[in-house]
Amino acid sequence: MLGFIIRPPHQLLSLLLCPGLRIPRLSVLCAQPRLRAMAVSSSSWELPLVAVCQVTSTPDKEQNFITCAELIREAARLGACLAFLPEAFDFIARNPEETLHLSEPLGGNLLGEYTQLARECGLWLSLGGFHERGQDWEQTQKIYNCHVILNNKGSVVATYRKTHLCDVEIPGQGPMHESNSTIPGPSLESPISTPAGKIGLAICYDMRFPELSLALVQAGAEILTYPSAFGSVTGPAHWEVLLRARAIESQCYVVAAAQCGRHHEKRASYGHSMVVDPWGTVVARCSEGPGLCLARIDLNYLRRLRQHLPVFQHRRPELYGHLGHPLS
């Protein structure tokens, strides 16, 4: 498994990790401005490469696009086939009123810019959480938190509207009432085939619901993606352990692009974007601040792991019928 951490201004720290059960072998190098070849087998270089982008969105939509576009172009230059952006890649507003004001329909100008960018770079894009004015906008005056997948031709090939909204009050982190401006999505979406594998779509708070990840893997998912904007209190406590748990129990790769840093005077995010393999090993992660990390996806390794540890063949669904119901 190959992972890189990339930090502006394009200083590259690369990390070579062997997957799963093997002992990691570490090799660090810097390259300016081009990536130099590393001692790695030709077969691993042939595996699909994905890029995970970490940004600090603000209410400035134009500047946010410039930042994301720079990372996407860098991902394409480094040979990635798919780039993942975090939840709220388009903007993070100061209040629900500003959120609604800045939102757009899927057919609006901003998605048009990303469509053009996907075509220009020849890259698939996971746009992890778009503030979408849906077809019911006029009636509801509320939006959806929509995960959009674009193919390398710029076509929308999948959309998922966040089903679990984050209405929580964490001491020290400030209240979060997503439902003040957002409608929960009505359903899960079938995994979408991409050059990296079959991707199951989720968003941030969804990772706290293992039923969702198990439903996606039973529908064929090989990669679960959790674009996020985790808080500064829940992040250190729960972020990595939840992502690793979802990877282990589902025997999937997990890709989690994250918001980081201070967005404005009212909100900050934890960061630590990462890729986790089906064994639960973190194979790539971003350091502090905006940047990206890269990882190779080895589906043969995933299939071998599922063969050697066939937990889905051992499940007893007749025993679990009430899972997901509210506690009495």
mmCIF file of C-alpha atoms in Angstrom:
data_model
loop_
_atom_site.group_PDB
_atom_site.id
_atom_site.type_symbol
_atom_site.label_atom_id
_atom_site.label_comp_id
_atom_site.label_asym_id
_atom_site.label_seq_id
_atom_site.Cartn_x
_atom_site.Cartn_y
_atom_site.Cartn_z
ATOM 1 C CA MET A 1 0.000 0.000 0.000
ATOM 2 C CA LEU A 2 1.414 3.310 -1.046
ATOM 3 C CA GLY A 3 0.532 6.547 0.682
ATOM 4 C CA PHE A 4 1.833 10.094 0.345
ATOM 5 C CA ILE A 5 1.315 13.271 2.303
ATOM 6 C CA ILE A 6 1.499 16.444 0.242
ATOM 7 C CA ARG A 7 1.855 19.888 1.735
ATOM 8 C CA PRO A 8 1.918 23.258 0.027
ATOM 9 C CA PRO A 9 4.012 24.555 -1.651
ATOM 10 C CA HIS A 10 4.161 21.130 -3.258
ATOM 11 C CA GLN A 11 6.709 19.636 -0.876
ATOM 12 C CA LEU A 12 6.174 15.896 -0.984
ATOM 13 C CA LEU A 13 6.616 13.532 1.939
ATOM 14 C CA SER A 14 5.972 9.992 0.765
ATOM 15 C CA LEU A 15 5.273 7.003 2.904
ATOM 16 C CA LEU A 16 5.539 3.400 1.735
ATOM 17 C CA LEU A 17 3.323 0.991 3.645
ATOM 18 C CA CYS A 18 2.872 -2.728 3.000
ATOM 19 C CA PRO A 19 -0.781 -3.714 3.456
ATOM 20 C CA GLY A 20 -2.532 -5.729 6.056
ATOM 21 C CA LEU A 21 -0.747 -8.547 7.788
ATOM 22 C CA ARG A 22 2.764 -7.673 6.665
ATOM 23 C CA ILE A 23 5.093 -5.583 8.783
ATOM 24 C CA PRO A 24 5.179 -1.981 7.471
ATOM 25 C CA ARG A 25 8.349 -0.903 5.640
ATOM 26 C CA LEU A 26 8.998 2.807 5.905
ATOM 27 C CA SER A 27 10.689 5.011 3.338
ATOM 28 C CA VAL A 28 10.651 8.815 3.426
ATOM 29 C CA LEU A 29 11.759 11.181 0.687
ATOM 30 C CA CYS A 30 11.156 14.726 -0.465
ATOM 31 C CA ALA A 31 10.764 15.774 -4.068
ATOM 32 C CA GLN A 32 10.581 19.266 -5.516
ATOM 33 C CA PRO A 33 8.597 19.650 -7.585
ATOM 34 C CA ARG A 34 8.278 16.150 -9.083
ATOM 35 C CA LEU A 35 7.814 12.777 -7.426
ATOM 36 C CA ARG A 36 10.900 10.593 -7.783
ATOM 37 C CA ALA A 37 10.678 6.854 -8.287
ATOM 38 C CA MET A 38 10.783 4.702 -5.170
ATOM 39 C CA ALA A 39 11.878 1.121 -4.678
ATOM 40 C CA VAL A 40 8.501 -0.514 -5.145
ATOM 41 C CA SER A 41 7.385 -3.426 -7.272
ATOM 42 C CA SER A 42 5.900 -2.646 -10.676
ATOM 43 C CA SER A 43 2.708 -4.469 -9.695
ATOM 44 C CA SER A 44 1.984 -2.015 -6.863
ATOM 45 C CA TRP A 45 2.456 0.938 -9.223
ATOM 46 C CA GLU A 46 -0.263 -0.579 -11.422
ATOM 47 C CA LEU A 47 -2.847 -0.407 -8.617
ATOM 48 C CA PRO A 48 -5.333 2.484 -8.815
ATOM 49 C CA LEU A 49 -4.197 5.600 -6.976
ATOM 50 C CA VAL A 50 -6.669 7.806 -5.093
ATOM 51 C CA ALA A 51 -6.150 11.293 -3.686
ATOM 52 C CA VAL A 52 -7.762 12.530 -0.462
ATOM 53 C CA CYS A 53 -7.997 16.310 -0.192
ATOM 54 C CA GLN A 54 -8.023 18.276 3.059
ATOM 55 C CA VAL A 55 -9.181 21.900 3.027
ATOM 56 C CA THR A 56 -10.366 24.722 5.283
ATOM 57 C CA SER A 57 -13.589 25.960 3.717
ATOM 58 C CA THR A 58 -14.893 29.452 4.550
ATOM 59 C CA PRO A 59 -17.984 31.380 3.451
ATOM 60 C CA ASP A 60 -15.971 32.508 0.372
ATOM 61 C CA LYS A 61 -17.153 30.087 -2.333
ATOM 62 C CA GLU A 62 -14.846 31.437 -5.033
ATOM 63 C CA GLN A 63 -11.707 31.062 -2.914
ATOM 64 C CA ASN A 64 -12.817 27.602 -1.779
ATOM 65 C CA PHE A 65 -13.074 26.505 -5.417
ATOM 66 C CA ILE A 66 -9.611 27.875 -6.196
ATOM 67 C CA THR A 67 -8.145 25.886 -3.285
ATOM 68 C CA CYS A 68 -9.939 22.656 -4.218
ATOM 69 C CA ALA A 69 -9.090 23.016 -7.906
ATOM 70 C CA GLU A 70 -5.391 23.373 -7.088
ATOM 71 C CA LEU A 71 -5.446 20.137 -5.090
ATOM 72 C CA ILE A 72 -7.422 18.305 -7.793
ATOM 73 C CA ARG A 73 -4.940 19.367 -10.480
ATOM 74 C CA GLU A 74 -2.073 18.225 -8.248
ATOM 75 C CA ALA A 75 -3.800 14.865 -7.751
ATOM 76 C CA ALA A 76 -4.134 14.464 -11.514
ATOM 77 C CA ARG A 77 -0.487 15.392 -12.049
ATOM 78 C CA LEU A 78 0.572 12.722 -9.566
ATOM 79 C CA GLY A 79 -1.436 10.053 -11.388
ATOM 80 C CA ALA A 80 -4.564 9.648 -9.256
ATOM 81 C CA CYS A 81 -7.675 8.283 -10.934
ATOM 82 C CA LEU A 82 -10.084 9.685 -8.338
ATOM 83 C CA ALA A 83 -9.932 12.640 -5.933
ATOM 84 C CA PHE A 84 -12.046 12.929 -2.780
ATOM 85 C CA LEU A 85 -13.149 16.287 -1.342
ATOM 86 C CA PRO A 86 -14.576 16.690 2.171
ATOM 87 C CA GLU A 87 -18.035 17.564 3.368
ATOM 88 C CA ALA A 88 -18.837 21.258 2.792
ATOM 89 C CA PHE A 89 -16.104 21.602 0.176
ATOM 90 C CA ASP A 90 -18.214 24.384 -1.347
ATOM 91 C CA PHE A 91 -18.431 26.545 1.805
ATOM 92 C CA ILE A 92 -18.891 26.588 5.572
ATOM 93 C CA ALA A 93 -21.210 29.413 6.573
ATOM 94 C CA ARG A 94 -21.498 31.284 9.866
ATOM 95 C CA ASN A 95 -25.175 30.478 10.484
ATOM 96 C CA PRO A 96 -28.155 28.633 8.932
ATOM 97 C CA GLU A 97 -29.383 31.762 7.159
ATOM 98 C CA GLU A 98 -26.047 32.219 5.381
ATOM 99 C CA THR A 99 -25.977 28.507 4.551
ATOM 100 C CA LEU A 100 -29.333 28.748 2.799
ATOM 101 C CA HIS A 101 -28.337 31.956 1.009
ATOM 102 C CA LEU A 102 -25.102 30.450 -0.389
ATOM 103 C CA SER A 103 -26.643 27.117 -1.429
ATOM 104 C CA GLU A 104 -27.201 26.174 -5.092
ATOM 105 C CA PRO A 105 -29.016 23.507 -7.123
ATOM 106 C CA LEU A 106 -26.991 20.700 -8.684
ATOM 107 C CA GLY A 107 -27.392 22.446 -12.016
ATOM 108 C CA GLY A 108 -25.902 25.690 -10.700
ATOM 109 C CA ASN A 109 -22.653 27.468 -11.499
ATOM 110 C CA LEU A 110 -20.448 25.774 -8.918
ATOM 111 C CA LEU A 111 -21.144 22.189 -10.004
ATOM 112 C CA GLY A 112 -20.649 23.398 -13.554
ATOM 113 C CA GLU A 113 -17.124 24.489 -12.631
ATOM 114 C CA TYR A 114 -16.363 21.102 -11.088
ATOM 115 C CA THR A 115 -17.800 19.360 -14.147
ATOM 116 C CA GLN A 116 -15.392 21.304 -16.332
ATOM 117 C CA LEU A 117 -12.517 20.593 -13.940
ATOM 118 C CA ALA A 118 -13.188 16.829 -14.010
ATOM 119 C CA ARG A 119 -13.084 16.897 -17.823
ATOM 120 C CA GLU A 120 -9.963 19.044 -17.884
ATOM 121 C CA CYS A 121 -8.078 16.745 -15.494
ATOM 122 C CA GLY A 122 -9.549 13.455 -16.758
ATOM 123 C CA LEU A 123 -10.253 12.630 -13.112
ATOM 124 C CA TRP A 124 -13.198 11.174 -11.226
ATOM 125 C CA LEU A 125 -14.316 13.400 -8.334
ATOM 126 C CA SER A 126 -16.051 12.616 -5.053
ATOM 127 C CA LEU A 127 -17.612 15.924 -3.996
ATOM 128 C CA GLY A 128 -18.222 15.039 -0.425
ATOM 129 C CA GLY A 129 -21.027 17.286 0.753
ATOM 130 C CA PHE A 130 -22.626 19.897 -1.491
ATOM 131 C CA HIS A 131 -25.235 22.270 -0.041
ATOM 132 C CA GLU A 132 -27.978 21.400 -2.533
ATOM 133 C CA ARG A 133 -31.183 23.218 -3.219
ATOM 134 C CA GLY A 134 -33.379 20.300 -4.208
ATOM 135 C CA GLN A 135 -36.509 20.223 -6.304
ATOM 136 C CA ASP A 136 -38.546 20.919 -3.135
ATOM 137 C CA TRP A 137 -36.615 24.117 -2.303
ATOM 138 C CA GLU A 138 -39.534 26.455 -3.004
ATOM 139 C CA GLN A 139 -41.799 24.509 -0.646
ATOM 140 C CA THR A 140 -39.348 23.700 2.162
ATOM 141 C CA GLN A 141 -36.737 26.493 2.048
ATOM 142 C CA LYS A 142 -34.313 23.830 3.256
ATOM 143 C CA ILE A 143 -31.448 22.049 1.523
ATOM 144 C CA TYR A 144 -29.821 18.607 1.261
ATOM 145 C CA ASN A 145 -26.268 17.672 2.188
ATOM 146 C CA CYS A 146 -25.473 15.926 -1.084
ATOM 147 C CA HIS A 147 -22.485 13.710 -1.930
ATOM 148 C CA VAL A 148 -21.919 13.912 -5.698
ATOM 149 C CA ILE A 149 -19.754 11.633 -7.859
ATOM 150 C CA LEU A 150 -18.515 12.971 -11.199
ATOM 151 C CA ASN A 151 -16.807 10.740 -13.741
ATOM 152 C CA ASN A 152 -13.802 11.820 -15.786
ATOM 153 C CA LYS A 153 -16.119 13.195 -18.473
ATOM 154 C CA GLY A 154 -17.749 15.519 -15.956
ATOM 155 C CA SER A 155 -21.053 13.642 -15.798
ATOM 156 C CA VAL A 156 -22.912 13.176 -12.507
ATOM 157 C CA VAL A 157 -23.002 9.389 -12.048
ATOM 158 C CA ALA A 158 -24.223 9.181 -8.438
ATOM 159 C CA THR A 159 -25.744 11.344 -5.708
ATOM 160 C CA TYR A 160 -26.388 10.533 -2.064
ATOM 161 C CA ARG A 161 -28.231 12.849 0.305
ATOM 162 C CA LYS A 162 -27.064 12.542 3.913
ATOM 163 C CA THR A 163 -29.538 10.423 5.858
ATOM 164 C CA HIS A 164 -28.309 10.981 9.441
ATOM 165 C CA LEU A 165 -28.272 14.652 10.394
ATOM 166 C CA CYS A 166 -25.957 15.895 13.118
ATOM 167 C CA ASP A 167 -28.161 17.417 15.829
ATOM 168 C CA VAL A 168 -25.892 17.233 18.879
ATOM 169 C CA GLU A 169 -24.609 19.373 21.735
ATOM 170 C CA ILE A 170 -21.075 18.397 22.765
ATOM 171 C CA PRO A 171 -19.631 20.287 25.765
ATOM 172 C CA GLY A 172 -16.656 22.334 24.651
ATOM 173 C CA GLN A 173 -17.491 22.038 20.958
ATOM 174 C CA GLY A 174 -20.636 24.103 20.615
ATOM 175 C CA PRO A 175 -24.089 22.989 19.452
ATOM 176 C CA MET A 176 -24.704 21.552 15.990
ATOM 177 C CA HIS A 177 -28.259 21.540 14.650
ATOM 178 C CA GLU A 178 -27.965 20.454 11.034
ATOM 179 C CA SER A 179 -31.708 19.947 10.723
ATOM 180 C CA ASN A 180 -32.270 23.706 11.121
ATOM 181 C CA SER A 181 -31.330 24.105 7.471
ATOM 182 C CA THR A 182 -31.122 20.564 6.066
ATOM 183 C CA ILE A 183 -33.560 17.782 5.166
ATOM 184 C CA PRO A 184 -32.429 14.157 5.687
ATOM 185 C CA GLY A 185 -32.084 12.104 2.522
ATOM 186 C CA PRO A 186 -34.759 9.465 1.959
ATOM 187 C CA SER A 187 -32.563 6.464 1.124
ATOM 188 C CA LEU A 188 -29.135 4.926 0.675
ATOM 189 C CA GLU A 189 -27.634 4.716 -2.805
ATOM 190 C CA SER A 190 -26.248 1.612 -4.487
ATOM 191 C CA PRO A 191 -22.439 1.492 -4.658
ATOM 192 C CA ILE A 192 -21.041 3.100 -7.795
ATOM 193 C CA SER A 193 -18.362 1.469 -9.960
ATOM 194 C CA THR A 194 -15.270 3.667 -10.377
ATOM 195 C CA PRO A 195 -11.694 3.060 -11.609
ATOM 196 C CA ALA A 196 -10.685 2.470 -7.966
ATOM 197 C CA GLY A 197 -13.494 0.031 -7.111
ATOM 198 C CA LYS A 198 -17.147 0.068 -6.056
ATOM 199 C CA ILE A 199 -17.736 3.035 -3.760
ATOM 200 C CA GLY A 200 -20.420 3.226 -1.092
ATOM 201 C CA LEU A 201 -21.448 6.807 -0.362
ATOM 202 C CA ALA A 202 -21.900 8.282 3.100
ATOM 203 C CA ILE A 203 -21.190 11.615 4.817
ATOM 204 C CA CYS A 204 -19.568 12.436 8.180
ATOM 205 C CA TYR A 205 -22.096 11.678 10.978
ATOM 206 C CA ASP A 206 -23.196 8.598 8.986
ATOM 207 C CA MET A 207 -20.026 6.851 10.201
ATOM 208 C CA ARG A 208 -21.608 6.481 13.656
ATOM 209 C CA PHE A 209 -24.179 4.074 12.202
ATOM 210 C CA PRO A 210 -22.606 0.699 11.358
ATOM 211 C CA GLU A 211 -25.906 -0.486 9.899
ATOM 212 C CA LEU A 212 -25.318 1.877 6.984
ATOM 213 C CA SER A 213 -21.823 0.589 6.226
ATOM 214 C CA LEU A 214 -22.963 -3.043 6.447
ATOM 215 C CA ALA A 215 -25.880 -2.321 4.104
ATOM 216 C CA LEU A 216 -23.467 -0.771 1.587
ATOM 217 C CA VAL A 217 -21.001 -3.651 1.688
ATOM 218 C CA GLN A 218 -23.826 -6.171 1.301
ATOM 219 C CA ALA A 219 -24.826 -4.190 -1.806
ATOM 220 C CA GLY A 220 -21.306 -4.660 -3.201
ATOM 221 C CA ALA A 221 -19.204 -1.800 -1.798
ATOM 222 C CA GLU A 222 -15.414 -2.242 -1.725
ATOM 223 C CA ILE A 223 -14.614 1.318 -0.640
ATOM 224 C CA LEU A 224 -16.607 3.307 1.910
ATOM 225 C CA THR A 225 -16.188 7.062 1.854
ATOM 226 C CA TYR A 226 -16.918 9.418 4.737
ATOM 227 C CA PRO A 227 -16.244 13.019 3.703
ATOM 228 C CA SER A 228 -16.410 14.984 6.930
ATOM 229 C CA ALA A 229 -16.127 18.143 8.992
ATOM 230 C CA PHE A 230 -15.463 16.647 12.430
ATOM 231 C CA GLY A 231 -15.273 18.907 15.474
ATOM 232 C CA SER A 232 -12.292 19.613 17.697
ATOM 233 C CA VAL A 233 -13.662 17.599 20.651
ATOM 234 C CA THR A 234 -15.142 14.549 18.919
ATOM 235 C CA GLY A 235 -12.251 14.438 16.428
ATOM 236 C CA PRO A 236 -9.414 13.387 18.770
ATOM 237 C CA ALA A 237 -11.723 11.001 20.637
ATOM 238 C CA HIS A 238 -13.666 9.289 17.855
ATOM 239 C CA TRP A 239 -12.444 10.092 14.321
ATOM 240 C CA GLU A 240 -9.753 7.486 13.711
ATOM 241 C CA VAL A 241 -11.280 4.755 15.861
ATOM 242 C CA LEU A 242 -14.641 5.003 14.060
ATOM 243 C CA LEU A 243 -13.044 4.925 10.620
ATOM 244 C CA ARG A 244 -10.897 1.912 11.509
ATOM 245 C CA ALA A 245 -13.900 0.144 13.019
ATOM 246 C CA ARG A 246 -15.954 0.687 9.857
ATOM 247 C CA ALA A 247 -13.081 -0.683 7.753
ATOM 248 C CA ILE A 248 -12.588 -3.772 9.922
ATOM 249 C CA GLU A 249 -16.240 -4.736 10.306
ATOM 250 C CA SER A 250 -17.062 -4.178 6.622
ATOM 251 C CA GLN A 251 -13.721 -5.477 5.252
ATOM 252 C CA CYS A 252 -13.636 -2.435 2.968
ATOM 253 C CA TYR A 253 -11.215 0.350 2.274
ATOM 254 C CA VAL A 254 -12.358 3.529 4.009
ATOM 255 C CA VAL A 255 -11.564 6.941 2.514
ATOM 256 C CA ALA A 256 -12.212 9.982 4.685
ATOM 257 C CA ALA A 257 -11.528 13.474 3.327
ATOM 258 C CA ALA A 258 -11.804 16.033 6.123
ATOM 259 C CA GLN A 259 -12.148 19.718 6.777
ATOM 260 C CA CYS A 260 -9.388 21.184 8.960
ATOM 261 C CA GLY A 261 -8.567 24.346 10.864
ATOM 262 C CA ARG A 262 -10.613 27.450 11.609
ATOM 263 C CA HIS A 263 -13.331 28.279 9.081
ATOM 264 C CA HIS A 264 -14.478 31.487 10.784
ATOM 265 C CA GLU A 265 -14.903 32.829 14.309
ATOM 266 C CA LYS A 266 -17.630 30.313 15.150
ATOM 267 C CA ARG A 267 -16.269 27.010 13.852
ATOM 268 C CA ALA A 268 -13.148 24.866 13.494
ATOM 269 C CA SER A 269 -12.580 21.289 12.254
ATOM 270 C CA TYR A 270 -10.252 18.486 13.294
ATOM 271 C CA GLY A 271 -8.710 17.437 9.953
ATOM 272 C CA HIS A 272 -6.608 14.232 9.851
ATOM 273 C CA SER A 273 -7.924 13.005 6.485
ATOM 274 C CA MET A 274 -6.985 9.371 5.985
ATOM 275 C CA VAL A 275 -7.315 6.095 4.101
ATOM 276 C CA VAL A 276 -7.785 2.856 6.047
ATOM 277 C CA ASP A 277 -7.344 -0.587 4.513
ATOM 278 C CA PRO A 278 -9.694 -3.560 5.146
ATOM 279 C CA TRP A 279 -7.404 -4.845 7.931
ATOM 280 C CA GLY A 280 -7.879 -1.561 9.794
ATOM 281 C CA THR A 281 -4.429 -0.122 9.067
ATOM 282 C CA VAL A 282 -4.167 3.599 8.361
ATOM 283 C CA VAL A 283 -2.230 3.548 5.090
ATOM 284 C CA ALA A 284 -2.262 7.277 4.306
ATOM 285 C CA ARG A 285 -3.085 10.418 6.244
ATOM 286 C CA CYS A 286 -2.805 14.169 5.921
ATOM 287 C CA SER A 287 -0.865 16.179 8.450
ATOM 288 C CA GLU A 288 -1.974 19.563 9.781
ATOM 289 C CA GLY A 289 -3.408 22.117 7.375
ATOM 290 C CA PRO A 290 -4.685 21.968 3.788
ATOM 291 C CA GLY A 291 -3.076 19.414 1.469
ATOM 292 C CA LEU A 292 -3.648 15.911 0.174
ATOM 293 C CA CYS A 293 -2.608 12.336 0.740
ATOM 294 C CA LEU A 294 -2.457 9.483 -1.760
ATOM 295 C CA ALA A 295 -3.062 5.751 -1.419
ATOM 296 C CA ARG A 296 -3.229 2.764 -3.740
ATOM 297 C CA ILE A 297 -6.297 0.505 -3.604
ATOM 298 C CA ASP A 298 -5.558 -3.217 -3.782
ATOM 299 C CA LEU A 299 -8.820 -5.064 -4.381
ATOM 300 C CA ASN A 300 -7.054 -8.431 -4.638
ATOM 301 C CA TYR A 301 -5.850 -7.886 -1.083
ATOM 302 C CA LEU A 302 -9.421 -7.070 -0.039
ATOM 303 C CA ARG A 303 -10.737 -10.253 -1.641
ATOM 304 C CA ARG A 304 -8.032 -12.405 -0.011
ATOM 305 C CA LEU A 305 -8.831 -10.922 3.393
ATOM 306 C CA ARG A 306 -12.535 -11.628 2.961
ATOM 307 C CA GLN A 307 -11.692 -15.187 1.942
ATOM 308 C CA HIS A 308 -9.429 -15.808 4.946
ATOM 309 C CA LEU A 309 -11.767 -14.086 7.429
ATOM 310 C CA PRO A 310 -15.269 -14.774 6.043
ATOM 311 C CA VAL A 311 -17.314 -12.862 8.614
ATOM 312 C CA PHE A 312 -20.184 -12.190 6.226
ATOM 313 C CA GLN A 313 -20.689 -15.933 5.814
ATOM 314 C CA HIS A 314 -20.876 -16.265 9.600
ATOM 315 C CA ARG A 315 -23.488 -13.587 10.226
ATOM 316 C CA ARG A 316 -26.774 -14.526 11.937
ATOM 317 C CA PRO A 317 -29.240 -11.935 10.607
ATOM 318 C CA GLU A 318 -32.153 -13.744 12.264
ATOM 319 C CA LEU A 319 -30.668 -12.679 15.620
ATOM 320 C CA TYR A 320 -30.233 -8.985 14.816
ATOM 321 C CA GLY A 321 -33.701 -7.987 13.648
ATOM 322 C CA HIS A 322 -34.154 -5.058 16.028
ATOM 323 C CA LEU A 323 -30.833 -3.372 15.449
ATOM 324 C CA GLY A 324 -31.209 0.308 14.692
ATOM 325 C CA HIS A 325 -34.410 0.805 16.688
ATOM 326 C CA PRO A 326 -34.378 3.587 19.329
ATOM 327 C CA LEU A 327 -33.413 2.526 22.847
ATOM 328 C CA SER A 328 -36.408 1.949 25.084
#
